[in-house]
XYZ file of C-alpha atoms in Angstrom:
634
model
C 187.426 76.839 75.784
C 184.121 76.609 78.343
C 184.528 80.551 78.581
C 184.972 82.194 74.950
C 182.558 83.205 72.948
C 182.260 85.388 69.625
C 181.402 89.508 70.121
C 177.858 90.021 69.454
C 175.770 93.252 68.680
C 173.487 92.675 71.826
C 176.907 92.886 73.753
C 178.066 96.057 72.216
C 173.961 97.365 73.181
C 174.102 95.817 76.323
C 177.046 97.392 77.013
C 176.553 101.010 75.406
C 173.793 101.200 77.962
C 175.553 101.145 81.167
C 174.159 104.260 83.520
C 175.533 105.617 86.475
C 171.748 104.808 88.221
C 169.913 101.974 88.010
C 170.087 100.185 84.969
C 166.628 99.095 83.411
C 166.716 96.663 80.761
C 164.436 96.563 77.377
C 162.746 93.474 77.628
C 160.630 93.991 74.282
C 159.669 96.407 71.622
C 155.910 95.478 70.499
C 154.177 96.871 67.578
C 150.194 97.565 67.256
C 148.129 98.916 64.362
C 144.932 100.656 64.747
C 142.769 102.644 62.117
C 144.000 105.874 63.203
C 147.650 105.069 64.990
C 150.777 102.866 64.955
C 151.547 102.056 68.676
C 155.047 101.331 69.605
C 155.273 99.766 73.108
C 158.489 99.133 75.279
C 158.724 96.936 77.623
C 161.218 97.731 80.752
C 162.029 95.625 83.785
C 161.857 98.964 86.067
C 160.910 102.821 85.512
C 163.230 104.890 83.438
C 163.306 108.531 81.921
C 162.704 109.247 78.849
C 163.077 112.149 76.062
C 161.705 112.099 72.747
C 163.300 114.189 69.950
C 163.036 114.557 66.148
C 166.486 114.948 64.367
C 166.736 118.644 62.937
C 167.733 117.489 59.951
C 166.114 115.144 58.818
C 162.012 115.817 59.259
C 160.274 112.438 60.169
C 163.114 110.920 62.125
C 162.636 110.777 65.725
C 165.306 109.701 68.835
C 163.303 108.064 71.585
C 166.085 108.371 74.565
C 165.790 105.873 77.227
C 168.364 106.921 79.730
C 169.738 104.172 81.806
C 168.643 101.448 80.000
C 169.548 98.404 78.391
C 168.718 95.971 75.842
C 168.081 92.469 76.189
C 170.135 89.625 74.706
C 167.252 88.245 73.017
C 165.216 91.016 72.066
C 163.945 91.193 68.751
C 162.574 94.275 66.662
C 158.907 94.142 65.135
C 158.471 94.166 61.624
C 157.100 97.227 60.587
C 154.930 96.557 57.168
C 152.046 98.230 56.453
C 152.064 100.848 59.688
C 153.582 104.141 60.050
C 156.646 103.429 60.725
C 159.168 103.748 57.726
C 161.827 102.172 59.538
C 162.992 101.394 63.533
C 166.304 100.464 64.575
C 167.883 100.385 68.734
C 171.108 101.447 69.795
C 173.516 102.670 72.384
C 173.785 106.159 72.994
C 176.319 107.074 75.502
C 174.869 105.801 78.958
C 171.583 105.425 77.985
C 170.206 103.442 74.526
C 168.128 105.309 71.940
C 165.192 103.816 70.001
C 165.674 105.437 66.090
C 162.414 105.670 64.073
C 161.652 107.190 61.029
C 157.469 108.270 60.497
C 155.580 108.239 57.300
C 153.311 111.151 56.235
C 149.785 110.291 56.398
C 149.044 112.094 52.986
C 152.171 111.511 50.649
C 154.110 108.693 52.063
C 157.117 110.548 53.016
C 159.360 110.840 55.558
C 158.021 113.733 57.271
C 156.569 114.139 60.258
C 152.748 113.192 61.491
C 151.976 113.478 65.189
C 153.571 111.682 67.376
C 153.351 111.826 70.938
C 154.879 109.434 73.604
C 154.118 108.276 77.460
C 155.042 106.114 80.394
C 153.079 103.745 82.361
C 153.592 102.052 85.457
C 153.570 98.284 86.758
C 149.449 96.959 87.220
C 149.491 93.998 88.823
C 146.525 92.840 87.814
C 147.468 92.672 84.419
C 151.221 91.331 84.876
C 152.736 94.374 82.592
C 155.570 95.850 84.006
C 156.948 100.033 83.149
C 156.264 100.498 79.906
C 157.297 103.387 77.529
C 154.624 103.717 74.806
C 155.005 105.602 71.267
C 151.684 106.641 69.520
C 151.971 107.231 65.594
C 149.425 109.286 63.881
C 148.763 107.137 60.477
C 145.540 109.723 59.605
C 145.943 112.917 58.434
C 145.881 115.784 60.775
C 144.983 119.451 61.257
C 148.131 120.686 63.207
C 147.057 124.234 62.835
C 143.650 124.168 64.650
C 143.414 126.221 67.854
C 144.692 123.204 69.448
C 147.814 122.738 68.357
C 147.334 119.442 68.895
C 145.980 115.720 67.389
C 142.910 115.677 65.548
C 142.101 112.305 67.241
C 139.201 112.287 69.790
C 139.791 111.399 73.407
C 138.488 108.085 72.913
C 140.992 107.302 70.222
C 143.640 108.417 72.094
C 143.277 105.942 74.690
C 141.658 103.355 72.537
C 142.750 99.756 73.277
C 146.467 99.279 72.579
C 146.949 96.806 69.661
C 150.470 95.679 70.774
C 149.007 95.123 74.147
C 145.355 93.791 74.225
C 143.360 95.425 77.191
C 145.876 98.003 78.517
C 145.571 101.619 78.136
C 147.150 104.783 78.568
C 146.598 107.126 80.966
C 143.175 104.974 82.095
C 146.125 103.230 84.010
C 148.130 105.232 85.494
C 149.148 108.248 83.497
C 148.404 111.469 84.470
C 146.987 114.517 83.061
C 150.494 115.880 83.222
C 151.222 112.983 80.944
C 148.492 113.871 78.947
C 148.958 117.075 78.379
C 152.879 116.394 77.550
C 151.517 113.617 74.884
C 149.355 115.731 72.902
C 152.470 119.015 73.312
C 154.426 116.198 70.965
C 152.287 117.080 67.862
C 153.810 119.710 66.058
C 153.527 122.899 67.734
C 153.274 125.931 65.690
C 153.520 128.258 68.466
C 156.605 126.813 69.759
C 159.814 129.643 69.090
C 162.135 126.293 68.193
C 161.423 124.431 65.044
C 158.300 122.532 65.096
C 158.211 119.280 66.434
C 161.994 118.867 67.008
C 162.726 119.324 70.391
C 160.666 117.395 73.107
C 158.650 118.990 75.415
C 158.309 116.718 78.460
C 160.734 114.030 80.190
C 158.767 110.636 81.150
C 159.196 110.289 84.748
C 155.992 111.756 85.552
C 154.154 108.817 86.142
C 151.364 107.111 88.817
C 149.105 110.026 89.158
C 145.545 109.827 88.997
C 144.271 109.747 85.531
C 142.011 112.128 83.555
C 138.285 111.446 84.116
C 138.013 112.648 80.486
C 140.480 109.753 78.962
C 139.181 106.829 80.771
C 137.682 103.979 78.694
C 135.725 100.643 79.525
C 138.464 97.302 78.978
C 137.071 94.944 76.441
C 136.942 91.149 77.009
C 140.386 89.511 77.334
C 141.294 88.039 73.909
C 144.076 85.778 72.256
C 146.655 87.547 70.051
C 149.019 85.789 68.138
C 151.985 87.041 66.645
C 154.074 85.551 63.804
C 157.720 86.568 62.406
C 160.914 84.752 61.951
C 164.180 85.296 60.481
C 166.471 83.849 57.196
C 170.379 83.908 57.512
C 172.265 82.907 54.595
C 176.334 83.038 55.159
C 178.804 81.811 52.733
C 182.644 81.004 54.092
C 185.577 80.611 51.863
C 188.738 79.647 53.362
C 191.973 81.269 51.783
C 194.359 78.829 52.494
C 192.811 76.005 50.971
C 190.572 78.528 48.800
C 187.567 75.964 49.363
C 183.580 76.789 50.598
C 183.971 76.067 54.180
C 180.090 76.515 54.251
C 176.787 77.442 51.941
C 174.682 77.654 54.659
C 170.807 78.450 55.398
C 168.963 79.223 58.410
C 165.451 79.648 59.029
C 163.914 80.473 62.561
C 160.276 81.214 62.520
C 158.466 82.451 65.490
C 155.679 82.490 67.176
C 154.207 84.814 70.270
C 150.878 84.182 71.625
C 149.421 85.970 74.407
C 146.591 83.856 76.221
C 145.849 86.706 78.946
C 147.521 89.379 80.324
C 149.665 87.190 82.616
C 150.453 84.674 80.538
C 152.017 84.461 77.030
C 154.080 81.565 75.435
C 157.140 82.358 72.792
C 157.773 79.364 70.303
C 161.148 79.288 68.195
C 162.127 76.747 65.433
C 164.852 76.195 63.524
C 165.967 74.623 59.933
C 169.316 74.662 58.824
C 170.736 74.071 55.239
C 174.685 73.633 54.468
C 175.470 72.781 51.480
C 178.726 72.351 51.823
C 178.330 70.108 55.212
C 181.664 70.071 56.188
C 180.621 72.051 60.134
C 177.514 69.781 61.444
C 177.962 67.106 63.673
C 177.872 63.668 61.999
C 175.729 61.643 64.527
C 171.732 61.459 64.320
C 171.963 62.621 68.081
C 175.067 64.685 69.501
C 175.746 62.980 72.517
C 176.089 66.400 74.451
C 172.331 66.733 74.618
C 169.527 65.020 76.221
C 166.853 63.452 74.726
C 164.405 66.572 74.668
C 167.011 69.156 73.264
C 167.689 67.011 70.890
C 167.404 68.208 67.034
C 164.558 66.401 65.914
C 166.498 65.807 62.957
C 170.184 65.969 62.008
C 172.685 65.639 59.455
C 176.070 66.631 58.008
C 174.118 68.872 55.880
C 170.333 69.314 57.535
C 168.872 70.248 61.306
C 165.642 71.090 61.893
C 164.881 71.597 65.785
C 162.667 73.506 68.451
C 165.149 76.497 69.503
C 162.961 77.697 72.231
C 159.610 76.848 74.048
C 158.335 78.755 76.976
C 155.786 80.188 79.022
C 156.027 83.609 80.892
C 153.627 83.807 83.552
C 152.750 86.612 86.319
C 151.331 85.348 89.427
C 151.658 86.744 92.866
C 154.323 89.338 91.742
C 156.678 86.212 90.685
C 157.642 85.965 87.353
C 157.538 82.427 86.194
C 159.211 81.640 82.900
C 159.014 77.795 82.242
C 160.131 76.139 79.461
C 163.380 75.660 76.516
C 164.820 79.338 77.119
C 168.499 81.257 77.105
C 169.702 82.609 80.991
C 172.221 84.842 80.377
C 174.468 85.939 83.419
C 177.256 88.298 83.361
C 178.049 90.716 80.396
C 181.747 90.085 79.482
C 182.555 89.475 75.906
C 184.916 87.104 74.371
C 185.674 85.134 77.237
C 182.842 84.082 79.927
C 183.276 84.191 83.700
C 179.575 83.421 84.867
C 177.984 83.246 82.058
C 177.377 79.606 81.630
C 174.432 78.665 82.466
C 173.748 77.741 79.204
C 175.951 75.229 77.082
C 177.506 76.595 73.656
C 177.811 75.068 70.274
C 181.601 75.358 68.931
C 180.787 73.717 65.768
C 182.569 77.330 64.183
C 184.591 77.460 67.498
C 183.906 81.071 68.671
C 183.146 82.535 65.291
C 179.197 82.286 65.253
C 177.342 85.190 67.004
C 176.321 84.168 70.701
C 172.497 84.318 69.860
C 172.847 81.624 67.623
C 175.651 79.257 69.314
C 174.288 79.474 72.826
C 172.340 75.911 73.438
C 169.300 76.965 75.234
C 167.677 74.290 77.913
C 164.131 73.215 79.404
C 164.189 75.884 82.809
C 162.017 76.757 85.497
C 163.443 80.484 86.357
C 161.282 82.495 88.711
C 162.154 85.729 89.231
C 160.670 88.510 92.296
C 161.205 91.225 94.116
C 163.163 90.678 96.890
C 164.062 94.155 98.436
C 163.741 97.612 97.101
C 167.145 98.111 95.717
C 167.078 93.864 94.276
C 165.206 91.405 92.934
C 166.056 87.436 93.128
C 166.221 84.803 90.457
C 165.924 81.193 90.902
C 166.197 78.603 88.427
C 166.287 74.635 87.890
C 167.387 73.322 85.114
C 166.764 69.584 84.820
C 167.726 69.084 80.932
C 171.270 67.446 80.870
C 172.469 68.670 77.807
C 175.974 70.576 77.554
C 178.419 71.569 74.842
C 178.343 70.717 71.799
C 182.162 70.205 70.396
C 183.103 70.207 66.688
C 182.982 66.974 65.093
C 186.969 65.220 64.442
C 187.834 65.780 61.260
C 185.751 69.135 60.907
C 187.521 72.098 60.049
C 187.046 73.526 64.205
C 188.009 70.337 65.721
C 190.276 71.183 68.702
C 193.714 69.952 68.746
C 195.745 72.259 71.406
C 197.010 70.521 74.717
C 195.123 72.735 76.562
C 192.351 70.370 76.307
C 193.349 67.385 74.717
C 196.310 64.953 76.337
C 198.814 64.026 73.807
C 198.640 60.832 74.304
C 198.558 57.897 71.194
C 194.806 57.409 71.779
C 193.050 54.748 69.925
C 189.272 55.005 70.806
C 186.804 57.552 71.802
C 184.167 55.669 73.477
C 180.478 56.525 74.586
C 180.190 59.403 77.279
C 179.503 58.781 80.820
C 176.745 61.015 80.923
C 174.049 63.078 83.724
C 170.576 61.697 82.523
C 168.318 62.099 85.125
C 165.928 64.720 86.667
C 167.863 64.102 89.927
C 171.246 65.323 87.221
C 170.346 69.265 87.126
C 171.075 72.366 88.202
C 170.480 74.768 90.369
C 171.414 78.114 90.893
C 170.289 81.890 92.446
C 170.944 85.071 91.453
C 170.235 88.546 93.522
C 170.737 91.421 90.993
C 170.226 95.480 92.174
C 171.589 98.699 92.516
C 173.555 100.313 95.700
C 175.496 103.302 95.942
C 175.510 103.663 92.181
C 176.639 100.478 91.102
C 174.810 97.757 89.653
C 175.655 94.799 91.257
C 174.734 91.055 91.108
C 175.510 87.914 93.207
C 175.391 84.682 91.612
C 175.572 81.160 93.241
C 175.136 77.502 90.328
C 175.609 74.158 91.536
C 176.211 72.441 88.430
C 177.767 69.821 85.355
C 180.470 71.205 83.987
C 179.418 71.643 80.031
C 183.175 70.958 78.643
C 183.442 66.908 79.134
C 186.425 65.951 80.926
C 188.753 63.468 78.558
C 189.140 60.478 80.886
C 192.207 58.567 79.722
C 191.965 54.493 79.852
C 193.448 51.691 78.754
C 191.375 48.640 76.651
C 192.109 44.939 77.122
C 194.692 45.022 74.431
C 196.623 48.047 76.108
C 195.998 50.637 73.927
C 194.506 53.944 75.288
C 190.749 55.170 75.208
C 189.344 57.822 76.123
C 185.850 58.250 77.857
C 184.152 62.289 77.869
C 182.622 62.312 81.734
C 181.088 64.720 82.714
C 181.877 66.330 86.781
C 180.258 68.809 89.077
C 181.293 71.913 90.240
C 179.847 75.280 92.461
C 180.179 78.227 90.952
C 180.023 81.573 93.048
C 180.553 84.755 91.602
C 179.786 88.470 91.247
C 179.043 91.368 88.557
C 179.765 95.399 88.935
C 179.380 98.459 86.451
C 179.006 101.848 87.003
C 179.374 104.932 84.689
C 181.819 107.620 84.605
C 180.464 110.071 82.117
C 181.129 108.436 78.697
C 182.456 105.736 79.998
C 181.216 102.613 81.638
C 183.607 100.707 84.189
C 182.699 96.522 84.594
C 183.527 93.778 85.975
C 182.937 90.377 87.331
C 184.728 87.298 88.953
C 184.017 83.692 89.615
C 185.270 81.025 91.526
C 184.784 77.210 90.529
C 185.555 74.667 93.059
C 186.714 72.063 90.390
C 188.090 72.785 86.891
C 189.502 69.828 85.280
C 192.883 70.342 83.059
C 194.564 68.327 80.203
C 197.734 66.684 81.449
C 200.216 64.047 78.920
C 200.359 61.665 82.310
C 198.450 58.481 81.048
C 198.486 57.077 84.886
C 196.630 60.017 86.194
C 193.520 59.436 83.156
C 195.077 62.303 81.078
C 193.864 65.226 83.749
C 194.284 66.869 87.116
C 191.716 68.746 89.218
C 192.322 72.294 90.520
C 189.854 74.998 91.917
C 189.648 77.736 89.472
C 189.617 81.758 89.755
C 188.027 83.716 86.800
C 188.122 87.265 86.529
C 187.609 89.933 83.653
C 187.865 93.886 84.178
C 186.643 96.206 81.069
C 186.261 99.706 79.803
C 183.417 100.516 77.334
C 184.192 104.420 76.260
C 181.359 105.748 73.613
C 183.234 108.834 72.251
C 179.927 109.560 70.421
C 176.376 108.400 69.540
C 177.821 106.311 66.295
C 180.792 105.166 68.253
C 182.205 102.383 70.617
C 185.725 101.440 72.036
C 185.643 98.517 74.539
C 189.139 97.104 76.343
C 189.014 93.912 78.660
C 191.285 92.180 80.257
C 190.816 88.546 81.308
C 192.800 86.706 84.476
C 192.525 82.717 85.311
C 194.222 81.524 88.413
C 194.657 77.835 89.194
C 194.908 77.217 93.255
C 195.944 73.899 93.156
C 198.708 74.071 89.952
C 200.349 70.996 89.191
C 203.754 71.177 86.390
C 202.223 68.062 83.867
C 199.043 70.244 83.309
C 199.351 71.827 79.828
C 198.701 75.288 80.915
C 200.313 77.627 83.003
C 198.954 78.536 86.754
C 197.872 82.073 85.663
C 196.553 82.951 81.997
C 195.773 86.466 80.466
C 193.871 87.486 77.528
C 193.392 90.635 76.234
C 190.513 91.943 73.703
C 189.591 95.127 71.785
C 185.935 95.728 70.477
C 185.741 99.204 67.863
C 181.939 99.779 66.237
C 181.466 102.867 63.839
C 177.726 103.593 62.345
C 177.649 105.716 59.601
C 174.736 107.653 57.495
C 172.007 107.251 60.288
C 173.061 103.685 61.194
C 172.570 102.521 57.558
C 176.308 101.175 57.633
C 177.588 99.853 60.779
C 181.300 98.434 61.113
C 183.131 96.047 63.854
C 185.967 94.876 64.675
C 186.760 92.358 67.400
C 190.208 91.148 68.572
C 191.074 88.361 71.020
C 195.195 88.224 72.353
C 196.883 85.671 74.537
C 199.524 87.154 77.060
C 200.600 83.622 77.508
C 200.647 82.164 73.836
C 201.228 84.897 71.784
C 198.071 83.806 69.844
C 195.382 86.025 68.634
C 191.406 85.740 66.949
C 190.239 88.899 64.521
C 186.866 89.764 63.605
C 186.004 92.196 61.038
C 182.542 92.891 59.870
C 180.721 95.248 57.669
C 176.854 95.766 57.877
C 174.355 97.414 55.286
C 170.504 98.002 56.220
C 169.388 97.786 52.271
C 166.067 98.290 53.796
C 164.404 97.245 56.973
C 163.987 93.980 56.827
C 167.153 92.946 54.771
C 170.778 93.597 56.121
C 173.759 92.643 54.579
C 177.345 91.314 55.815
C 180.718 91.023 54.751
C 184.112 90.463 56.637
C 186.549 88.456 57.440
C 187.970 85.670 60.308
C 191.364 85.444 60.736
C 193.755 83.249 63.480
C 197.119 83.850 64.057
C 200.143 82.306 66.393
C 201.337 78.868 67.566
C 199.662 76.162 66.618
C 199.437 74.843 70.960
C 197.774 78.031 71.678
C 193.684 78.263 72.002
C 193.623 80.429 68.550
C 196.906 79.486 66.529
C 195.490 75.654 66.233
C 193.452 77.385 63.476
C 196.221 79.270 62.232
C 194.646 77.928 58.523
C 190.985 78.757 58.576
C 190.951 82.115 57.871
C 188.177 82.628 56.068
C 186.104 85.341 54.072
C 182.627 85.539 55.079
C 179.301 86.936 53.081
C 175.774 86.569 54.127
C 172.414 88.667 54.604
C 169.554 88.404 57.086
C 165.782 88.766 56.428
C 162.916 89.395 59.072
C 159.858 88.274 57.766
């Protein structure tokens, strides 16, 4: 159970933007207002290509084409109220991922295109920023048939102060005249023999030159910017079998970004969650998987109100320091995880709830730097002791297969022998780069097992207890993807030098250790810009087998992942599927999503279980359920 998870959209993304060169990822998508301008600014972890586009079409709607590039697990999209930006959605498009926006006219409102001109800029050190793609707006209106043929914004407003950025400019640090001259080209050009303003006119690799004497402008004083958004999910789930509300549920994450220079920056996340059906929160005050700091602050069967995440990002000496209650997300398998578990997971829906919202992140100190031209190194420590968080007995996800839990006539669950000091965490390293046209990682984490071991005992009396311990393990492993025109080939393995499995022998404490071989192998094809089909295949070998365990030596699962957008990404549809070799069990995931506008999306779909009731997914052979819900950024 440590290694499934639910499929996710950032997956689908993550995967949809597999390149055959090196792979940047979208850290963040920032938004700035000015008087004359909406800046878009996006945030990469290295230098990537660009082409800007507007759809032929459809006037006003522009494809910002980041080729081999992905998005981040956590990235979030700025609201986009009062700028002029209509709308702005991300997505994969074939090896690279495309940034969709749609412009507003500066005189009537419409959707119809203003200027708009776009340009790269490098790493400063001085500042901390890293390659950046910026998007410039034109909210005024503007004289597109002057002599020109370009913006009627002066130089000085061109490069004015970014507002999603506070003291960085354009081509004042770093961009070119080449640059320039390709940013103000983007305005409509009347000359041009294509249609105006729909095919780009400069890729954005042209970067690091000296800049224009003409654009440069004096920084102002640093200053603090804060930020504020959040999101509300509301998801009902009716279960057909028993035709009851499995849940009536509210959640409410506001956030809160604050840059204090340009090197340092904090991220704040909170959460409060409403059920009012309360049948899927754990009963106690204080789940006894987490330690005392990642504790809710408050919960109930119905109510939890915590701090999600907590952390500073800081730039010093070419390190990047990110300290605090964060996600670390390693590998990029879906459905079942190899090395991603560095963070715990919350099964209080089993594998149902999207990974954003069921991984448990913990207080880290990652540091991440540049380690040789083709890699970079990450090193973390993470002394918080908290680990999975398993549905409560008598919930409607409370696990029952042998897999992990001896058939034995157990009596008593007592308290957990748990980690609880600083001296408790764990450590691990990760090198990632590209070679040869692969990108490749290496991952080493000396650490507590999240998933408790079930430590079968006997009381005075004679009856048997049990007692959740929790046992350390080393975890090395490795990740590999490359692209093969539409199609991206992964992969990654890991080896555990203790895995603990659930054996029906009372004299041997109800389990027997074995080191443990994980591997997964998949096949992400994107027929099309609107399309995805992704095929994995997951192996786990036991080296050290023993008959009483309740598993076999070698298990196999199978998934299938299908996405369709339809009318400009306004409707999106998934399907996920999840199939045991071994138990002839399988999961299925259907959704349907609606942008009604954009901050409100709506969902529909369905969870259904199917096979033996031993098997990992036939337990819940009964909780098929129908699911609505909607989602509002604010």
């Amino acid at each position: 159970m440590a290694g499934l998870r639910s499929a996710t959209l950032s997956a689908f993304l993550a995967w949809g933007a597999e390149a055959a060169f090196a792979t940047a990822q979208i850290q963040n998508v920032r938004l700035g207002l000015h008087p004359e301008f909406t800046r878009l600014v996006v945030d990469l972890d290295q230098q990537s290509d660009f082409l800007l586009t507007e759809v032929a079409t459809s006037p006003g709607h522009w494809n910002l084409t980041i080729e081999s590039a992905k998005v981040s697990d956590v990235l979030k999209l700025p609201s986009v109220e009062s700028s002029a930006v209509k709308s702005l959605a991300i997505q994969p498009s074939g090896t690279s991922t495309t940034l969709t926006l749609t412009t507003l006219s500066p005189t009537t409102g419409n959707a119809t295109a203003p200027g708009l001109s776009a340009f790269a800029l490098k790493p400063d050190p001085s500042t901390g920023r890293g390659h950046r793609i910026v998007l410039d707006v034109v909210s005024v209106a503007v004289d597109f048939d002057s002599a020109s043929q370009s913006s009627s914004l002066s130089p000085a407003q061109l490069n004015a102060e970014d507002p999603a950025t506070p003291g960085e400019r354009s081509d004042s640090e770093g961009g070119s005249s080449e640059m320039t001259a390709a940013r103000l080209d983007l305005s409509l050009d009347a000359s041009s023999n294509e249609s105006p303003g729909r095919i780009a006119r400069s890729w954005g690799s042209s970067i690091g030159k000296a800049p224009s004497e003409e654009f440069s402008a004096a920084k102002p004083a640093p200053s603090i910017d804060i930020e504020w958004s959040g999101t509300w999910e509301h998801e009902l789930a009716w279960e057909l079998e028993s035709e009851d509300s499995q849940k009536f549920e509210s959640v409410i994450e506001p956030q809160a970004n604050i840059d204090f220079s340009d090197s340092v920056s904090m991220r704040a996340i909170g959460r409060l969650r409403y059920d009012a059906v309360g049948d899927l929160n754990p009963r106690a005050r204080t789940p006894f998987n987490y330690s005392g700091l990642s504790a809710p602050w408050f919960n109930s069967a119905r109510t939890e109100v915590s701090l999600r995440e907590l952390y500073f990002d800081i730039y010093y000496k070419d390190i990047d320091f990110r300290l605090g209650k964060q996600q670390t997300v390693w590998g990029q398998a879906d459905g079942f995880k190899v090395l991603d578990v560095v963070n715990p997971q919350s099964f209080r829906e089993f594998i149902l709830d999207d990974f954003d919202d069921s991984r448990i992140p913990l207080w880290t100190v990652s540091a991440e730097f540049q380690a040789f031209d083709w890699a970079s190194v990450q090193l973390l420590w993470i002394p918080d002791t908290t680990y999975h968080e398993l549905a409560d007995v008598g919930t409607p996800y409370f696990l029952t297969t042998p897999r992990f839990i001896p058939q034995l006539p157990i009596t008593q669950i007592l308290d957990a022998d748990k980690p609880n000091s600083l001296s408790d965490g764990d450590y691990g390293i990760a090198l990632n780069g590209f070679l040869g046209g692969w990108d490749l990682s290496l991952n080493y984490l000396y650490h507590y097992l999240d998933q408790p071991v079930l430590r079968v005992g006997q009381s005075m009396t004679g009856a048997l207890t049990v007692t959740p311990t929790y046992e350390r393990s080393h975890l090395l492993g490795a990740t590999f993807s490359t692209a093969l025109g539409s199609a991206t080939v992964r992969g990654e393995v890991g080896y555990s030098t203790a895995s603990f499995q659930a054996t029906n022998n009372a004299e041997a404490e109800g389990f027997a250790e074995s080191s443990e071989l994980s591997a997964v192998v998949g096949v992400d094809w994107i027929p099309s810009s609107e399309s995805l089909i992704s095929l994995q295949w997951f192996s786990n070998f036991l080296f050290d087998y023993s008959s009483d365990m309740n598993r076999d030596r070698d298990e196999h699962l199978v998934s299938m992942a299908l996405q369709r957008e339809l009318d400009n990404a306004r409707w999106r549809l998934r399907a996920f599927a999840l199939h045991s070799l071994n138990d002839s069990d399988t999961q299925f995931q259907f959704r349907v999503f609606y942008w009604f506008n954009t901050a409100l999306e709506l969902e529909a779909g369905v969870d259904m279980f199917a096979g033996n009731r031993a098997g990992l997914f036939g337990q819940f052979d009964e909780r098929d359920r129908i699911v609505l819900g909607f989602e509002y950024s604010f």
